[in-house]
CSV table of C-alpha atoms (C1' of nucleotides) in Angstrom, one decimal:
chain,number,residue,atom,x,y,z
G,145,MET,CA,113.7,118.2,121.5
G,146,VAL,CA,115.4,117.0,124.7
G,147,LEU,CA,112.1,116.4,126.3
G,148,GLU,CA,110.6,114.8,123.3
G,149,LEU,CA,113.5,112.4,123.1
G,150,LYS,CA,113.6,111.5,126.8
G,151,ASN,CA,109.9,110.9,127.0
G,152,ASN,CA,109.8,108.5,124.2
G,153,TYR,CA,113.2,106.9,124.2
G,154,GLY,CA,114.6,107.6,127.7
G,155,HIS,CA,113.7,104.2,129.0
G,156,LEU,CA,115.2,102.5,126.0
G,157,PHE,CA,118.5,104.2,125.6
G,158,GLU,CA,121.3,104.9,128.1
G,159,ASP,CA,122.1,108.5,128.8
G,160,ALA,CA,125.3,108.6,126.8
G,161,LEU,CA,123.4,107.5,123.7
G,162,ILE,CA,120.7,110.0,124.3
G,163,ASN,CA,123.3,112.7,124.5
G,164,GLU,CA,124.9,111.6,121.2
G,165,ILE,CA,121.5,111.6,119.6
G,166,LEU,CA,121.0,115.1,120.8
G,167,GLU,CA,124.3,116.1,119.3
G,168,VAL,CA,123.9,114.8,115.8
G,169,GLY,CA,120.2,114.5,115.4
G,170,THR,CA,118.0,117.1,113.8
G,171,PHE,CA,114.4,117.7,114.9
G,172,LYS,CA,111.9,117.7,112.2
G,173,GLU,CA,108.2,118.4,112.1
G,174,VAL,CA,106.1,117.4,109.1
G,175,PRO,CA,102.4,117.9,108.2
G,176,GLU,CA,100.0,115.2,107.4
G,177,GLY,CA,100.5,113.9,103.9
G,178,PHE,CA,104.2,114.8,103.7
G,179,LYS,CA,106.2,112.4,101.7
G,180,LEU,CA,109.1,111.3,103.8
G,181,MET,CA,110.5,108.7,101.5
G,182,GLU,CA,110.0,107.8,97.9
G,183,ILE,CA,110.6,104.5,96.1
G,184,GLY,CA,113.9,104.5,94.4
G,185,SER,CA,115.5,107.3,96.4
G,186,TYR,CA,118.5,106.9,98.5
G,187,ILE,CA,118.3,107.7,102.2
G,188,ARG,CA,120.8,109.6,104.1
G,189,SER,CA,119.3,109.7,107.6
G,190,MET,CA,117.1,107.5,109.6
G,191,PRO,CA,114.0,108.8,111.5
G,192,LEU,CA,113.1,108.2,115.1
G,193,LEU,CA,109.3,108.7,115.5
G,194,VAL,CA,108.5,111.1,118.4
G,195,SER,CA,104.8,111.6,117.8
G,196,GLY,CA,102.3,111.1,115.1
G,197,ALA,CA,102.2,108.2,112.7
G,198,ILE,CA,103.6,107.3,109.3
G,199,LYS,CA,102.2,104.9,106.7
G,200,VAL,CA,104.5,102.7,104.7
G,201,LEU,CA,103.4,101.8,101.2
G,202,ARG,CA,104.6,99.5,98.5
G,203,GLU,CA,103.9,100.1,94.8
G,204,ASP,CA,103.6,97.7,92.0
G,205,HIS,CA,104.8,98.2,88.4
G,206,ASN,CA,101.5,99.9,87.4
G,207,GLY,CA,101.9,102.5,90.1
G,208,ASP,CA,99.2,100.9,92.2
G,209,GLU,CA,99.7,101.2,96.0
G,210,LEU,CA,99.3,98.9,98.9
G,211,LEU,CA,99.5,99.8,102.5
G,212,LEU,CA,102.1,97.7,104.3
G,213,TYR,CA,102.0,99.0,107.9
G,214,TYR,CA,101.9,102.0,110.1
G,215,LEU,CA,104.8,103.4,112.2
G,216,GLU,CA,104.0,104.8,115.5
G,217,LYS,CA,105.8,106.8,118.1
G,218,GLY,CA,108.9,105.2,119.6
G,219,GLU,CA,109.5,103.2,116.4
G,220,THR,CA,111.7,103.6,113.4
G,221,CYS,CA,111.7,102.4,109.8
G,222,SER,CA,113.6,99.2,109.3
G,223,MET,CA,113.6,99.7,105.6
G,224,THR,CA,115.8,102.7,106.2
G,225,MET,CA,118.2,100.7,108.1
G,226,THR,CA,118.6,97.9,105.5
G,227,CYS,CA,118.7,100.4,102.9
G,228,CYS,CA,121.3,102.6,104.5
G,229,MET,CA,123.7,99.8,105.4
G,230,GLY,CA,123.6,98.3,101.9
G,231,GLN,CA,123.6,101.7,100.1
G,232,THR,CA,120.6,100.5,98.1
G,233,LYS,CA,117.6,102.4,97.0
G,234,SER,CA,114.3,102.5,99.0
G,235,GLU,CA,111.8,99.8,98.1
G,236,ILE,CA,109.0,101.6,99.8
G,237,ARG,CA,107.3,104.9,100.1
G,238,ALA,CA,106.6,106.6,103.4
G,239,ILE,CA,104.0,109.3,104.0
G,240,ALA,CA,103.0,111.0,107.2
G,241,GLU,CA,99.6,109.8,108.2
G,242,THR,CA,99.2,112.6,110.7
G,243,ASP,CA,101.2,115.6,111.6
G,244,THR,CA,104.4,114.0,112.8
G,245,LYS,CA,107.5,114.9,114.8
G,246,LEU,CA,110.7,113.1,114.2
G,247,ILE,CA,114.4,113.1,115.0
G,248,MET,CA,116.6,112.4,112.0
G,249,ILE,CA,119.9,110.6,112.6
G,250,PRO,CA,122.7,110.6,110.1
G,251,VAL,CA,123.3,107.1,108.9
G,252,GLN,CA,127.0,107.2,109.5
G,253,LYS,CA,126.3,106.9,113.2
G,254,MET,CA,124.4,103.7,112.9
G,255,ASP,CA,127.4,101.4,112.5
G,256,LEU,CA,129.2,103.1,115.3
G,257,TRP,CA,126.3,103.0,117.7
G,258,SER,CA,125.6,99.4,116.9
G,259,SER,CA,128.9,98.3,118.4
G,260,LYS,CA,129.0,101.0,121.0
G,261,TYR,CA,125.6,100.8,122.6
G,262,LYS,CA,123.8,97.6,123.6
G,263,SER,CA,120.5,99.5,123.8
G,264,TRP,CA,120.9,100.7,120.2
G,265,ARG,CA,121.5,97.1,119.0
G,266,ASN,CA,118.4,96.0,120.9
G,267,PHE,CA,116.3,98.8,119.5
G,268,VAL,CA,117.3,98.0,115.9
G,269,PHE,CA,116.7,94.3,116.5
G,270,GLU,CA,113.4,94.8,118.1
G,271,SER,CA,112.4,97.2,115.4
G,272,TYR,CA,113.0,94.6,112.7
G,273,HIS,CA,111.1,92.1,114.7
G,274,ASN,CA,108.1,94.3,115.0
G,275,ARG,CA,108.0,95.4,111.4
G,276,LEU,CA,108.2,91.8,110.3
G,277,ASN,CA,105.3,90.9,112.4
G,278,GLU,CA,103.3,93.7,111.1
G,279,MET,CA,104.1,92.6,107.6
G,280,LEU,CA,103.0,89.1,108.4
G,281,ASN,CA,99.7,90.4,109.6
G,282,THR,CA,99.1,92.3,106.4
G,283,VAL,CA,100.2,89.3,104.3
G,284,ASP,CA,97.7,87.2,106.2
G,285,ASN,CA,95.1,89.7,105.6
G,286,ILE,CA,95.7,89.8,101.9
G,287,ALA,CA,96.1,86.0,101.4
G,288,PHE,CA,93.5,84.6,103.7
G,289,HIS,CA,90.9,87.2,104.2
G,290,ASN,CA,88.2,88.7,101.9
G,291,MET,CA,88.1,92.3,101.1
G,292,ASP,CA,85.4,93.0,103.6
G,293,GLU,CA,87.5,91.8,106.4
G,294,ARG,CA,90.5,93.7,105.2
G,295,LEU,CA,88.4,96.8,105.1
G,296,LEU,CA,87.3,96.2,108.6
G,297,ASN,CA,90.8,95.8,109.8
G,298,TYR,CA,91.9,98.9,108.0
G,299,LEU,CA,89.2,100.9,109.6
G,300,LYS,CA,90.0,99.6,113.1
G,301,GLU,CA,93.7,100.2,112.6
G,302,LYS,CA,93.2,103.7,111.2
G,303,ALA,CA,91.0,104.7,114.0
G,304,ARG,CA,93.5,103.4,116.5
G,305,ILE,CA,96.5,105.1,114.9
G,306,ASN,CA,94.7,108.4,114.6
G,307,LYS,CA,93.0,108.2,118.0
G,308,ASP,CA,89.9,109.3,116.2
G,309,ASN,CA,86.7,107.5,115.5
G,310,THR,CA,86.1,109.5,112.4
G,311,ILE,CA,88.1,108.6,109.3
G,312,HIS,CA,88.9,111.5,107.1
G,313,ASN,CA,89.3,109.8,103.8
G,314,THR,CA,87.4,109.4,100.6
G,315,HIS,CA,86.4,105.9,99.4
G,316,GLN,CA,88.8,106.4,96.6
G,317,GLU,CA,91.7,106.9,98.9
G,318,ILE,CA,90.9,103.9,100.9
G,319,ALA,CA,90.6,101.9,97.7
G,320,TYR,CA,94.2,102.9,96.8
G,321,GLU,CA,95.6,101.9,100.1
G,322,LEU,CA,93.9,98.5,100.0
G,323,HIS,CA,94.7,98.1,96.4
G,324,SER,CA,91.1,97.8,95.4
G,325,SER,CA,88.6,99.9,93.4
G,326,ARG,CA,86.4,102.7,94.7
G,327,VAL,CA,83.2,101.0,93.8
G,328,VAL,CA,84.0,97.9,95.8
G,329,ILE,CA,84.9,99.9,98.8
G,330,SER,CA,81.8,102.0,98.5
G,331,ARG,CA,79.6,98.9,98.4
G,332,LEU,CA,81.3,97.3,101.3
G,333,LEU,CA,81.1,100.5,103.4
G,334,LYS,CA,77.4,100.6,102.5
G,335,LYS,CA,77.0,97.2,103.9
G,336,LEU,CA,78.7,98.2,107.1
G,337,GLU,CA,76.5,101.2,107.4
G,338,ASN,CA,73.4,99.1,107.0
G,339,ARG,CA,74.7,96.8,109.7
G,340,GLY,CA,75.0,99.9,111.9
G,341,SER,CA,78.8,99.7,112.3
G,342,ILE,CA,79.6,103.0,110.7
G,343,GLU,CA,78.0,106.2,109.4
G,344,LEU,CA,78.9,107.4,106.0
G,345,HIS,CA,79.4,111.0,105.1
G,346,ARG,CA,81.1,112.8,102.3
G,347,ASN,CA,84.8,112.9,103.0
G,348,HIS,CA,84.6,111.1,106.3
G,349,ILE,CA,83.3,108.0,108.0
G,350,LYS,CA,82.2,107.8,111.5
G,351,ILE,CA,82.8,104.6,113.3
G,352,ILE,CA,80.0,103.5,115.6
G,353,ASN,CA,81.0,100.0,116.5
G,354,LEU,CA,83.2,97.6,114.6
G,355,ASP,CA,82.7,94.5,116.5
M,86,DA,C1',71.1,133.7,99.9
M,87,DC,C1',71.2,131.6,95.6
M,88,DA,C1',73.2,129.4,91.4
M,89,DT,C1',77.0,127.2,89.4
M,90,DT,C1',80.6,123.8,89.4
M,91,DA,C1',83.4,120.2,91.0
M,92,DA,C1',84.1,116.1,93.6
M,93,DT,C1',82.4,112.2,95.9
M,94,DT,C1',79.2,108.5,96.5
M,95,DG,C1',75.4,105.2,94.9
M,96,DT,C1',73.5,101.9,91.8
M,97,DG,C1',72.2,99.1,87.7
M,98,DT,C1',73.9,96.7,83.9
H,186,DA,C1',84.4,97.2,85.2
H,187,DC,C1',81.8,100.8,83.4
H,188,DA,C1',78.6,104.4,83.0
H,189,DC,C1',75.6,107.4,84.7
H,190,DA,C1',72.6,109.3,88.5
H,191,DA,C1',72.3,111.4,92.8
H,192,DT,C1',74.2,113.9,96.5
H,193,DT,C1',77.0,117.0,98.8
H,194,DA,C1',80.6,120.4,99.4
H,195,DA,C1',83.0,124.5,97.6
H,196,DT,C1',82.9,128.8,95.3
H,197,DG,C1',81.6,132.9,93.2
H,198,DT,C1',78.1,136.5,92.7
DNA sequence: ACATTAATTGTGT
DNA sequence: ACACAATTAATGT
């Protein structure tokens, strides 16, 4: 855990803070698909991503999902922070996109560290900033782009996050995350295949060239 | 190796 | 959006 922490956060945090994290943080490893946070639940600790990726989803009143953004290594969930400070419930759901390693920090430390360590304040601030930008991107996507462009972006992003040019998902799953229907996704994927951008197989999609 | 079944994907209305 | 056909993967014998 020491190495993991230093490699990913060493340049961000001063040594004293690193040591404190090591004292109170617990190391956690979760498999792909693990639900880290559920809508409506309270959160008692905040995660620092060490490796892997986490997807953050919103859900509407019908239980339909929408992918908001991905969290990568070196990042944290800003929802957790808002939520912990205000003692409110989570507005989002977080699921491990790949096998993921994290360090969990008890929330009580957050206040303390914010005043004690400049690097922590910066980190929290930066993190908000990044999440907000990611969100703006997805909002743009939804508001101004058609489904085919959204799908394209989704595939690109997914390939990047997973460092894998093969997407291991069914059309149905993709449809859920983009808040669309399976049939629509299938048809759009088919178009992309005909254009030579991808190869369709059962349970996975191979990316040839998305540009 | 083959047959059966279940799940995913394709297509027309 | 729905219904159904076709295809593929998984499983048991």
